[in-house]
Structure formats: structure tokens, C-alpha cells
XYZ file of C-alpha atoms in Angstrom:
537
model
C 13.281 5.946 24.423
C 9.958 7.646 25.097
C 6.810 5.649 25.862
C 3.129 6.204 25.081
C 0.513 3.964 26.694
C -2.983 3.921 25.184
C -5.759 2.630 27.444
C -9.514 2.508 26.928
C -12.611 2.920 29.030
C -16.424 2.638 29.145
C -16.848 0.159 26.254
C -14.699 -1.924 23.950
C -14.304 -1.360 20.188
C -13.806 2.370 20.670
C -10.938 2.486 18.212
C -7.928 2.391 20.535
C -5.983 0.563 17.850
C -6.802 3.194 15.243
C -5.990 5.943 17.740
C -2.600 4.375 18.475
C -1.911 3.822 14.768
C -2.980 7.380 13.910
C -0.738 8.880 16.582
C 2.090 6.727 15.252
C 1.452 8.012 11.722
C 1.463 11.646 12.880
C 4.658 11.237 14.894
C 6.331 9.471 11.987
C 5.382 12.347 9.703
C 7.167 14.583 12.193
C 10.295 12.594 11.427
C 10.387 10.375 14.528
C 11.173 6.665 14.472
C 8.064 5.022 15.931
C 7.074 1.484 16.902
C 3.676 0.259 18.113
C 2.732 -2.856 20.062
C -0.305 -4.492 21.656
C -0.794 -5.935 25.159
C -3.884 -8.159 25.320
C -5.283 -9.404 28.673
C -6.858 -12.608 27.334
C -5.454 -15.976 28.463
C -4.903 -17.371 24.975
C -1.196 -17.439 24.193
C -2.005 -15.797 20.855
C -5.082 -15.395 18.606
C -3.941 -18.206 16.300
C -6.481 -20.732 17.591
C -9.313 -18.233 18.080
C -12.387 -18.117 15.852
C -12.741 -15.055 13.590
C -16.160 -14.595 15.202
C -14.334 -14.043 18.501
C -11.384 -12.009 17.393
C -11.543 -11.048 13.730
C -8.659 -11.982 11.456
C -5.326 -13.299 12.667
C -2.572 -10.978 11.449
C 0.763 -12.677 10.727
C 4.168 -11.000 11.066
C 7.465 -11.697 9.279
C 8.703 -13.950 12.077
C 5.492 -16.005 11.998
C 3.881 -14.489 15.096
C 0.082 -14.788 14.970
C -1.273 -11.553 16.364
C -4.282 -9.291 16.863
C -5.634 -7.458 13.814
C -4.621 -4.133 15.406
C -1.018 -4.947 14.487
C -2.204 -4.738 10.896
C -3.287 -1.154 11.553
C 0.086 -0.435 13.161
C 2.059 -1.703 10.167
C -0.233 -0.067 7.610
C -0.284 3.366 9.270
C 3.478 3.458 9.917
C 6.660 2.039 8.405
C 7.058 -0.341 11.359
C 8.027 -3.944 10.668
C 6.846 -5.696 13.799
C 7.850 -8.965 15.464
C 6.593 -11.344 18.141
C 8.029 -8.943 20.733
C 5.296 -6.471 19.760
C 2.416 -8.698 20.835
C 1.926 -9.829 24.436
C -1.003 -11.650 26.015
C -1.757 -12.724 29.574
C -1.379 -16.269 28.283
C 2.227 -15.586 27.265
C 2.948 -13.874 30.581
C 1.545 -16.647 32.761
C 3.118 -19.344 30.583
C 6.529 -17.737 31.098
C 6.068 -17.203 34.838
C 4.998 -20.821 35.416
C 7.878 -22.110 33.284
C 10.323 -19.955 35.262
C 8.897 -21.304 38.513
C 9.194 -24.909 37.337
C 12.801 -24.289 36.316
C 13.624 -22.833 39.719
C 14.450 -19.367 38.413
C 12.683 -17.680 41.329
C 15.033 -19.408 43.809
C 12.280 -20.854 45.954
C 10.351 -17.629 46.438
C 6.554 -17.559 46.615
C 5.430 -16.653 43.102
C 2.889 -13.807 43.160
C 1.065 -11.484 40.801
C 3.195 -8.656 42.165
C 6.101 -8.624 41.496
C 6.527 -11.709 39.298
C 3.692 -11.249 36.810
C 4.014 -7.460 36.609
C 7.785 -7.789 36.260
C 7.287 -10.101 33.277
C 5.036 -7.512 31.623
C 7.617 -4.793 32.219
C 10.336 -7.088 30.884
C 8.631 -7.113 27.503
C 8.845 -3.305 27.399
C 12.537 -3.434 28.244
C 13.108 -6.233 25.697
C 11.512 -4.193 22.904
C 13.546 -1.155 23.954
C 16.785 -3.130 23.846
C 15.957 -4.812 20.525
C 15.130 -1.497 18.785
C 17.791 1.079 19.747
C 16.886 3.273 16.753
C 13.247 3.690 17.854
C 12.526 7.032 19.536
C 8.930 6.440 20.627
C 7.269 3.152 21.601
C 3.463 3.200 21.594
C 1.725 0.421 23.531
C -2.003 -0.208 23.288
C -3.605 -2.065 26.199
C -6.524 -4.240 25.101
C -9.855 -4.285 26.922
C -11.237 -1.535 29.134
C -10.231 -0.079 32.470
C -12.074 -1.958 35.188
C -11.765 -5.351 33.510
C -10.305 -7.820 35.982
C -8.094 -9.267 33.233
C -6.338 -5.969 32.525
C -5.583 -4.868 36.088
C -2.132 -6.470 36.174
C -1.124 -4.789 32.932
C -2.133 -1.369 34.255
C -0.284 -2.002 37.518
C 2.793 -2.981 35.513
C 2.565 0.273 33.537
C 2.280 2.289 36.749
C 5.457 0.666 38.038
C 7.202 1.047 34.675
C 6.514 4.804 34.571
C 8.280 5.176 37.913
C 11.166 3.027 36.688
C 11.909 4.984 33.492
C 10.842 8.407 34.783
C 7.428 9.988 34.471
C 8.884 12.609 32.109
C 9.486 9.835 29.555
C 5.929 8.483 29.634
C 2.654 9.750 28.183
C -0.609 8.081 29.245
C -3.469 8.471 26.751
C -6.957 7.321 27.699
C -9.582 6.700 24.984
C -13.129 6.983 26.227
C -16.701 7.301 24.966
C -18.843 10.426 24.910
C -22.348 9.034 24.324
C -25.078 11.161 22.821
C -28.398 10.709 24.632
C -30.702 11.493 21.727
C -33.871 11.813 23.821
C -32.212 14.574 25.823
C -30.170 15.899 22.904
C -27.076 15.963 25.096
C -23.581 14.511 25.080
C -22.807 12.984 28.479
C -19.362 13.221 30.058
C -20.074 11.151 33.171
C -18.915 7.816 31.650
C -15.589 9.478 30.838
C -15.296 10.857 34.350
C -16.006 7.433 35.868
C -13.556 5.699 33.562
C -10.739 8.103 34.406
C -11.587 7.793 38.108
C -11.157 4.023 37.782
C -7.787 4.532 36.121
C -6.669 6.926 38.841
C -7.601 4.365 41.509
C -4.877 2.166 40.061
C -2.441 5.057 40.293
C -2.390 6.228 36.669
C -3.237 9.819 35.825
C -3.866 10.198 32.091
C -2.022 13.050 30.387
C -4.337 13.170 27.367
C -7.972 12.070 27.033
C -9.254 11.111 23.589
C -13.038 11.340 23.432
C -14.753 9.145 20.858
C -17.769 11.064 19.684
C -20.255 11.149 16.842
C -20.154 14.929 16.900
C -17.686 17.679 17.670
C -16.656 18.394 21.246
C -17.856 21.786 22.458
C -15.864 23.927 24.861
C -18.233 23.406 27.805
C -17.829 19.635 27.715
C -14.109 19.957 27.078
C -13.814 22.184 30.152
C -15.946 19.850 32.284
C -13.867 16.785 31.364
C -10.639 18.656 32.037
C -11.808 19.755 35.486
C -13.196 16.433 36.703
C -10.434 14.322 35.147
C -7.545 16.535 36.254
C -6.081 17.285 32.823
C -5.449 20.510 30.952
C -8.334 21.575 28.706
C -6.150 21.517 25.598
C -5.344 17.871 26.378
C -8.981 16.816 25.940
C -9.059 15.707 22.312
C -12.033 14.825 20.111
C -11.857 11.682 17.980
C -14.828 11.994 15.673
C -16.527 9.420 13.470
C -14.847 9.747 10.061
C -17.058 9.931 7.013
C -15.329 7.866 4.339
C -12.289 5.869 5.434
C -10.255 4.980 8.523
C -7.296 6.711 6.856
C -8.976 10.005 7.718
C -8.377 9.253 11.424
C -4.871 10.800 11.630
C -6.188 13.915 9.903
C -9.089 14.125 12.352
C -6.839 13.779 15.412
C -4.495 16.353 13.901
C -7.323 18.920 14.155
C -6.771 19.005 17.927
C -2.986 18.770 17.417
C -2.618 15.548 19.399
C 0.870 14.978 17.996
C 1.982 18.364 19.383
C 0.447 17.545 22.766
C 2.346 14.236 22.856
C 5.766 15.622 21.934
C 5.327 18.505 24.394
C 4.452 16.031 27.152
C 7.528 13.949 26.331
C 9.831 16.952 26.225
C 10.602 16.617 22.514
C 10.526 20.362 21.913
C 12.537 20.254 18.679
C 9.947 18.086 16.926
C 9.015 19.616 13.537
C 5.482 20.152 12.227
C 4.319 17.079 10.272
C 4.138 17.153 6.494
C 0.969 15.203 5.744
C 0.751 15.942 2.025
C 1.344 12.331 0.949
C -1.286 11.079 3.411
C -3.769 13.761 2.343
C -3.212 12.834 -1.314
C -3.870 9.148 -0.522
C -7.098 10.019 1.314
C -8.168 12.276 -1.557
C -7.758 9.392 -4.015
C -10.036 7.265 -1.811
C -12.655 9.947 -1.248
C -12.699 11.313 -4.818
C -12.252 8.346 -7.169
C -12.518 8.592 -10.938
C -13.681 5.012 -11.505
C -15.333 2.206 -9.573
C -15.363 -1.597 -9.702
C -17.515 -4.232 -8.025
C -15.543 -7.109 -6.531
C -17.203 -10.120 -4.914
C -15.397 -11.514 -1.877
C -16.701 -15.052 -1.334
C -16.030 -16.479 2.126
C -17.465 -18.286 5.150
C -17.102 -15.441 7.689
C -18.469 -12.850 5.320
C -20.947 -11.267 7.750
C -18.082 -10.272 10.044
C -16.240 -7.147 8.847
C -13.046 -7.883 10.774
C -12.633 -11.468 9.513
C -11.076 -10.257 6.241
C -9.893 -6.851 7.455
C -6.485 -6.835 5.748
C -8.013 -7.963 2.443
C -10.519 -5.117 2.459
C -7.774 -2.631 3.325
C -5.503 -4.000 0.573
C -8.304 -3.540 -1.959
C -8.648 0.045 -0.726
C -4.886 0.618 -1.205
C -4.978 -0.803 -4.722
C -8.146 1.101 -5.565
C -6.593 4.388 -4.444
C -3.552 3.729 -6.638
C -5.918 3.330 -9.623
C -8.077 6.237 -8.413
C -10.886 3.698 -8.240
C -13.528 2.992 -5.630
C -13.642 -0.721 -4.874
C -17.176 -1.731 -3.964
C -16.844 -4.987 -2.046
C -19.778 -7.338 -2.540
C -19.726 -9.769 0.370
C -20.956 -13.191 -0.682
C -21.646 -16.116 1.633
C -20.044 -19.252 0.185
C -22.855 -21.397 1.596
C -25.409 -19.351 -0.342
C -23.445 -20.032 -3.539
C -23.393 -23.724 -2.654
C -27.163 -23.707 -2.244
C -28.296 -21.445 -5.078
C -25.420 -21.373 -7.593
C -22.709 -18.833 -8.382
C -24.392 -16.921 -11.199
C -27.544 -16.282 -9.173
C -25.869 -15.306 -5.894
C -22.830 -13.397 -7.145
C -24.535 -11.630 -10.039
C -22.683 -9.246 -12.336
C -19.342 -8.222 -10.875
C -16.015 -6.997 -12.246
C -13.889 -9.423 -10.229
C -14.016 -12.289 -7.741
C -11.750 -12.904 -4.752
C -11.713 -16.017 -2.563
C -9.809 -15.374 0.704
C -8.143 -17.786 3.112
C -9.930 -19.814 5.745
C -10.144 -23.141 7.515
C -12.697 -25.949 7.658
C -15.086 -27.454 5.121
C -18.115 -25.192 5.570
C -18.971 -23.491 2.282
C -16.132 -25.167 0.374
C -18.315 -26.494 -2.440
C -19.728 -22.990 -2.864
C -16.219 -21.640 -3.264
C -15.420 -24.327 -5.832
C -18.522 -23.285 -7.797
C -17.325 -19.669 -7.515
C -13.884 -20.478 -8.961
C -15.545 -22.402 -11.810
C -17.863 -19.457 -12.486
C -14.906 -17.049 -12.689
C -12.855 -19.392 -14.898
C -15.606 -20.224 -17.363
C -16.946 -16.662 -17.675
C -13.583 -14.871 -17.935
C -14.178 -12.880 -14.748
C -10.920 -11.661 -13.144
C -10.167 -14.025 -10.281
C -7.803 -13.765 -7.317
C -7.405 -16.608 -4.821
C -5.556 -16.289 -1.534
C -4.311 -19.284 0.498
C -7.428 -21.485 0.667
C -8.558 -19.589 -2.434
C -5.551 -21.003 -4.309
C -6.338 -24.511 -3.096
C -9.978 -24.097 -4.137
C -8.909 -23.001 -7.632
C -6.645 -26.066 -7.885
C -9.411 -28.461 -6.826
C -11.880 -26.900 -9.275
C -9.419 -27.104 -12.171
C -8.530 -30.706 -11.335
C -12.198 -31.727 -11.260
C -13.577 -29.850 -14.217
C -10.628 -29.510 -16.605
C -8.390 -32.471 -15.774
C -11.320 -34.807 -15.229
C -10.150 -35.884 -11.769
C -13.659 -36.337 -10.395
C -12.599 -37.159 -6.837
C -10.211 -34.189 -6.521
C -10.349 -32.668 -3.046
C -8.269 -31.646 -0.042
C -7.560 -33.946 2.883
C -8.550 -31.010 5.062
C -12.151 -31.499 3.941
C -12.094 -35.267 3.356
C -9.293 -37.222 5.023
C -10.045 -40.291 2.915
C -10.579 -38.603 -0.448
C -9.462 -40.683 -3.423
C -7.669 -37.831 -5.235
C -5.938 -35.535 -2.690
C -4.713 -32.753 -4.983
C -4.313 -30.684 -1.798
C -2.857 -32.481 1.189
C -1.064 -32.171 4.501
C 2.710 -32.063 4.179
C 4.765 -34.769 5.907
C 6.147 -32.408 8.564
C 2.586 -31.448 9.533
C 1.446 -35.016 10.131
C 1.225 -36.048 13.758
C 1.126 -32.465 15.065
C -1.150 -32.237 18.094
C -0.637 -28.635 19.269
C -2.652 -26.424 16.950
C -1.118 -23.137 18.077
C 1.842 -21.712 16.093
C 2.425 -25.018 14.278
C 1.493 -24.069 10.700
C 3.754 -22.865 7.943
C 4.054 -19.323 9.225
C 5.795 -16.061 8.460
C 7.961 -14.535 5.738
C 9.385 -17.066 3.287
C 11.224 -16.819 -0.015
C 9.703 -18.001 -3.295
C 11.147 -18.298 -6.790
C 9.314 -16.634 -9.677
C 9.423 -18.262 -13.102
C 10.053 -15.887 -16.031
C 7.528 -15.305 -18.819
C 4.563 -15.733 -16.501
C 1.825 -13.387 -15.361
C 3.271 -13.493 -11.843
C 6.685 -12.431 -13.141
C 5.034 -9.529 -14.951
C 3.105 -8.525 -11.823
C 6.303 -8.492 -9.747
C 8.156 -6.584 -12.513
C 10.487 -9.407 -13.449
C 11.778 -10.153 -9.941
C 13.577 -13.499 -9.597
C 12.503 -13.977 -5.971
C 9.783 -12.652 -3.681
C 9.276 -12.759 0.089
C 5.718 -13.215 1.358
C 3.969 -14.070 4.624
C 2.337 -17.489 5.036
C -0.255 -19.096 7.304
C -1.460 -22.553 6.296
C -1.083 -26.315 6.833
C -2.131 -27.803 3.504
C -0.257 -27.611 0.202
C -0.543 -28.402 -3.496
C 0.159 -32.141 -3.813
C 3.207 -32.466 -6.094
C 2.062 -35.951 -7.182
C -0.528 -34.221 -9.397
C 1.813 -31.545 -10.726
C 2.377 -32.999 -14.213
C -1.268 -33.898 -14.875
C -2.520 -30.478 -13.861
C 0.170 -28.564 -15.759
C -0.431 -30.614 -18.904
C -4.076 -29.522 -18.776
C -3.037 -25.854 -18.891
C -2.643 -24.611 -15.311
C 0.675 -22.763 -14.974
C 2.800 -22.963 -11.824
C 4.502 -19.566 -11.807
C 6.173 -19.634 -8.380
C 7.481 -22.229 -5.925
C 9.054 -21.933 -2.484
C 12.848 -21.569 -2.608
C 13.643 -24.320 -0.114
C 10.946 -26.986 -0.477
C 9.717 -26.418 -4.048
C 6.115 -26.077 -2.816
C 3.654 -24.441 -5.201
C 3.167 -20.750 -4.348
C 1.347 -19.171 -7.329
C -0.870 -20.671 -10.011
C -2.335 -18.923 -13.061
C -4.287 -19.492 -16.260
C -2.503 -17.795 -19.175
C -5.530 -17.858 -21.536
C -7.767 -16.157 -18.968
C -8.004 -12.319 -18.696
C -6.816 -12.591 -15.088
C -6.774 -15.806 -13.078
C -4.087 -15.752 -10.381
C -4.021 -17.470 -7.001
C -1.346 -17.479 -4.300
C -0.705 -19.832 -1.387
C 0.622 -16.975 0.785
C -1.167 -13.927 2.251
C -0.215 -10.797 0.255
C -2.713 -8.692 2.228
C -0.287 -8.622 5.164
C 2.288 -6.620 3.185
C 0.087 -3.970 1.575
C 0.365 -0.325 2.706
C -1.559 2.855 1.852
C 0.823 4.363 -0.696
C 2.440 1.011 -1.520
C -0.304 -1.413 -2.574
C 0.730 -5.032 -2.896
C 1.504 -5.899 -6.537
C -1.045 -8.732 -6.642
C -3.864 -6.515 -5.367
C -2.783 -3.664 -7.651
C -2.788 -5.901 -10.739
C -6.081 -7.541 -9.745
C -7.933 -4.229 -9.369
C -6.368 -3.095 -12.648
C -7.687 -6.232 -14.351
C -11.139 -5.593 -12.878
C -11.075 -2.094 -14.398
C -10.157 -3.487 -17.805
C -12.913 -6.087 -17.483
C -15.481 -3.435 -16.627
C -14.470 -1.251 -19.560
C -14.656 -4.247 -21.900
């Protein structure tokens, strides 16, 4: 196996994840089997207990691993199907080292950062290699920036690993910032030089430098960076701000032939030129749409772009498939609660309520679901959005005035949404929800069955603690709400719908985690299609 390590310098949020994903996409289009993973230096075991304000969305894998949102980019940009092996944090490393020490696995030795911690980091690389014998190239993104105290051990581990597997099998790529000083009208290369110098102090010489820049990279600056950073001039690559969509990133990096530079560095001389026609067609459908729809996304973290990242991307995928621009109208659920749905949401072609936790803004979301139901606006609820739709229907159609979730009111009189028995008494919040890919049964002659083209079963990724309370099943169904899917093993409600509504579908799982650029998730595809029909009507 060949290895690519992507590090970053100067500032965070440079787009290392998109760079890694874009390189993966280009190499895959060359015909190589690629896998991407993320090493994060933070001490949390995983992002599962972290606030979206701290870390954006939590991206869930098939095996239930709660991971960084960059793994969403990795899976969307490539055909990779990742697992818990593809996400490593300092918290996981230290947890394992301490457990090994307590179990006597170090045979009485003094446990130290080097070699015990760095060996554990390297072990993850070897574990992924062993578990994926068909993968040709493993790309690993290192979170944070060079110089951070938290990331030093990871970089030291990579230095050792390169010696272990042979430097000819490793490509180090460093992503750095080229700031434009507008007062002087100049792009400055010094931050890049300093960042690479810091990396070289650790013993890592980057093979390729990716320069994040608002503008193009002229030959003088390219030559200066090459000289002071000890790389070939052709290996200084510009990564420009893209104009319309992140899916233009692979095409931008292709301008400097980064995929050719990588395969040359790794000795893969027989690698063919990539055929990017399918990717270019997808980007063209985003950039040059025929139609447009306005969809309101009503949530509690709405001001933070990354909190609902996969949902926004899934809407983009579905929009491209319909050759339609999806204009996302971000709506704060608390504003709806205070001022009413009609006033705050306004005229839109569809409404989506995403997942979330906690009671803030819940009543605003309930008002939103009622607004969509009563005004025949296409509605799509995801996870908490499904629970919200259930509560609203129980209150306003079934006449169950006290309908609520025990998540929001532990002592509510009518818990139509409640904690399942196996969840009661759980004290550890991390990795203890209903997580990962699970099988559900689809009932025939339902909207959901139509959306999934008559499939008898579906497999979807979950992340939640609370469920539809089966004690209310008969009352709610008698009032007209249709249960169109239940989990195969437990019989838990998975999809609800209103057959007399133009489009009112809500799912307990997270379909956004399985949507890809040229393969939009069926629920998102059908929802955007319904929004188009609604707009035309």
C-alpha cells in the first residue's frame, strides 16, 4: 500500500479535508482503489459528545462510529465506505495506552510518549492496511496545524512510520495559507515558509505544498516557495477559492496536475490519466441549473454552516439530479417560536426539519410542522424532525393535548416520543445511542415504498436515543398518520407519512449520511422533486 499524509499550517479551516477528499477523487478517477481517514489531536474519544458549535455535525458511519464531518467529505468524494478504523483521536490513543498499561501489556516498562503513544498511532495505520488489502492508496489527514502541541505526537509517529514502510511509499502533502495583504497588494509567502520550517524541525520534508489562495499563484511566488521550502517548483500547487461549489475543488487541483505529482512521487508510473467527465457533468448541473426551489431548513444551530453540512450537501446532490438550484433558507426555530411560522418562514417551496438534541426551539419546530401540514407545503423531517412531526400530529389532529417527548419533559402526561427501555439507566453519553447502519422493513402501497422503488427492505444510518412510543400507535394511525417503515428487529417506527398531503414524509434515521454526488439519496431526491411540483403548482 502507498500512503499520503495531509498536514496543515498557519491557520485552521484551510480546507485540508476538502484537499484530501479531492485528491482521493482524482486518484479514484485514475482507477486506483483509495481510502481516506482522519487523525484528530483533540482529547475527546470521538466528536459524539461535542457541541455543533465546537465541531460542526457529527458524521455517523455504517458501524456506528461517530466521527468528524470531514469523513462525510471523504465518503461523498470517493466510493469509500469507512469504518471506526478510519477515525482516530488523541483520546482514543491515550485511552488505549492507559488500558494496556493497567492490563500489564507493557511488561512493567515505563510508559512514555515515545515509543508507546507513537506506536499506538502507527498501529492504526497498520490495522487499516491489514483490514483493507484491496486498497492501493491510503490518504490520512492530520487535524489541526503544525506547531500545535496536541499534534506533535501524530507528526512524530508519521515520521517514524515513513521510515518503517519506506520513504518511497509515502507522500507528504502540506496545505498552507498564502495571505493577500490588500494594503500592499501583495501575496505573502513567509507564513508558508515558516510553517514548512516548523514541519521540517520535526523531521518531515513535504513532497508537495498546496497553497490556499484567493487568487492564482504566479511563477515568482511559486519559485520562491520552492526554493525556501526545499521542494520542486512543479510541486507547489495552488488551491484557489472555488466560485460555486466545493465539488469544483478536484477540478481546480487538477489544473496543477496534483494527481500526477502524487502518483509520480509514489512510483505509480502506469497510472492512467483520469476521466473526469462524470464529475464535470455533475458540477455543470450545479452551476447551470434549469430550475430553482426555496427550501426552509428550520433548526437550532442554523447560524452555523457546518452543523447541518451533510443535509445541505444532500440537497445539492438532489438538486443537481433535477437540474435545480436549491436555495436553502436558514430559519431559527426560536424565531418561529416567538413570531410564528408564517411570518418567519414566509413563502417557500418546501420545509425540512433536521435532527438535533435538547429542548431549545422545539415549540418553534412543532409550529413549523403544523404550518407545513396545514398549508400543503412539502415537508421532510429527519430524526428529531420525525419526532416533531409525530408530536404535532398527536396534539393537533389526534387531540392529545399533552403530547410531547420525554427528552423535553421527563414528566409529560402523554409521551408519544420516549426513551426506549435499553436506553434507561445509561450514564455514559458517548457512543451509547442507537447508532449505525440498521435494516428496516418497508410496507407496500406507501409513499416510502414508491420512493425506494418498491424495495422490501432498506439499510440506513441512525443516531438517536428517543423513539416513537408504540403505546400510541393505534390512536395515531386511526387519525390518518401512516407508518410506512419499521425496524426489522425491534419493530420501531422508522418512517411516517401523510397520504393526503402533497408530500409529508419523515424518517427516524439520517439519510443525509448516504447521499453522494451522482447518487442522491432517494428521500432527498423525491423531496426536491415534490418541491419543484409545488412551485409549479
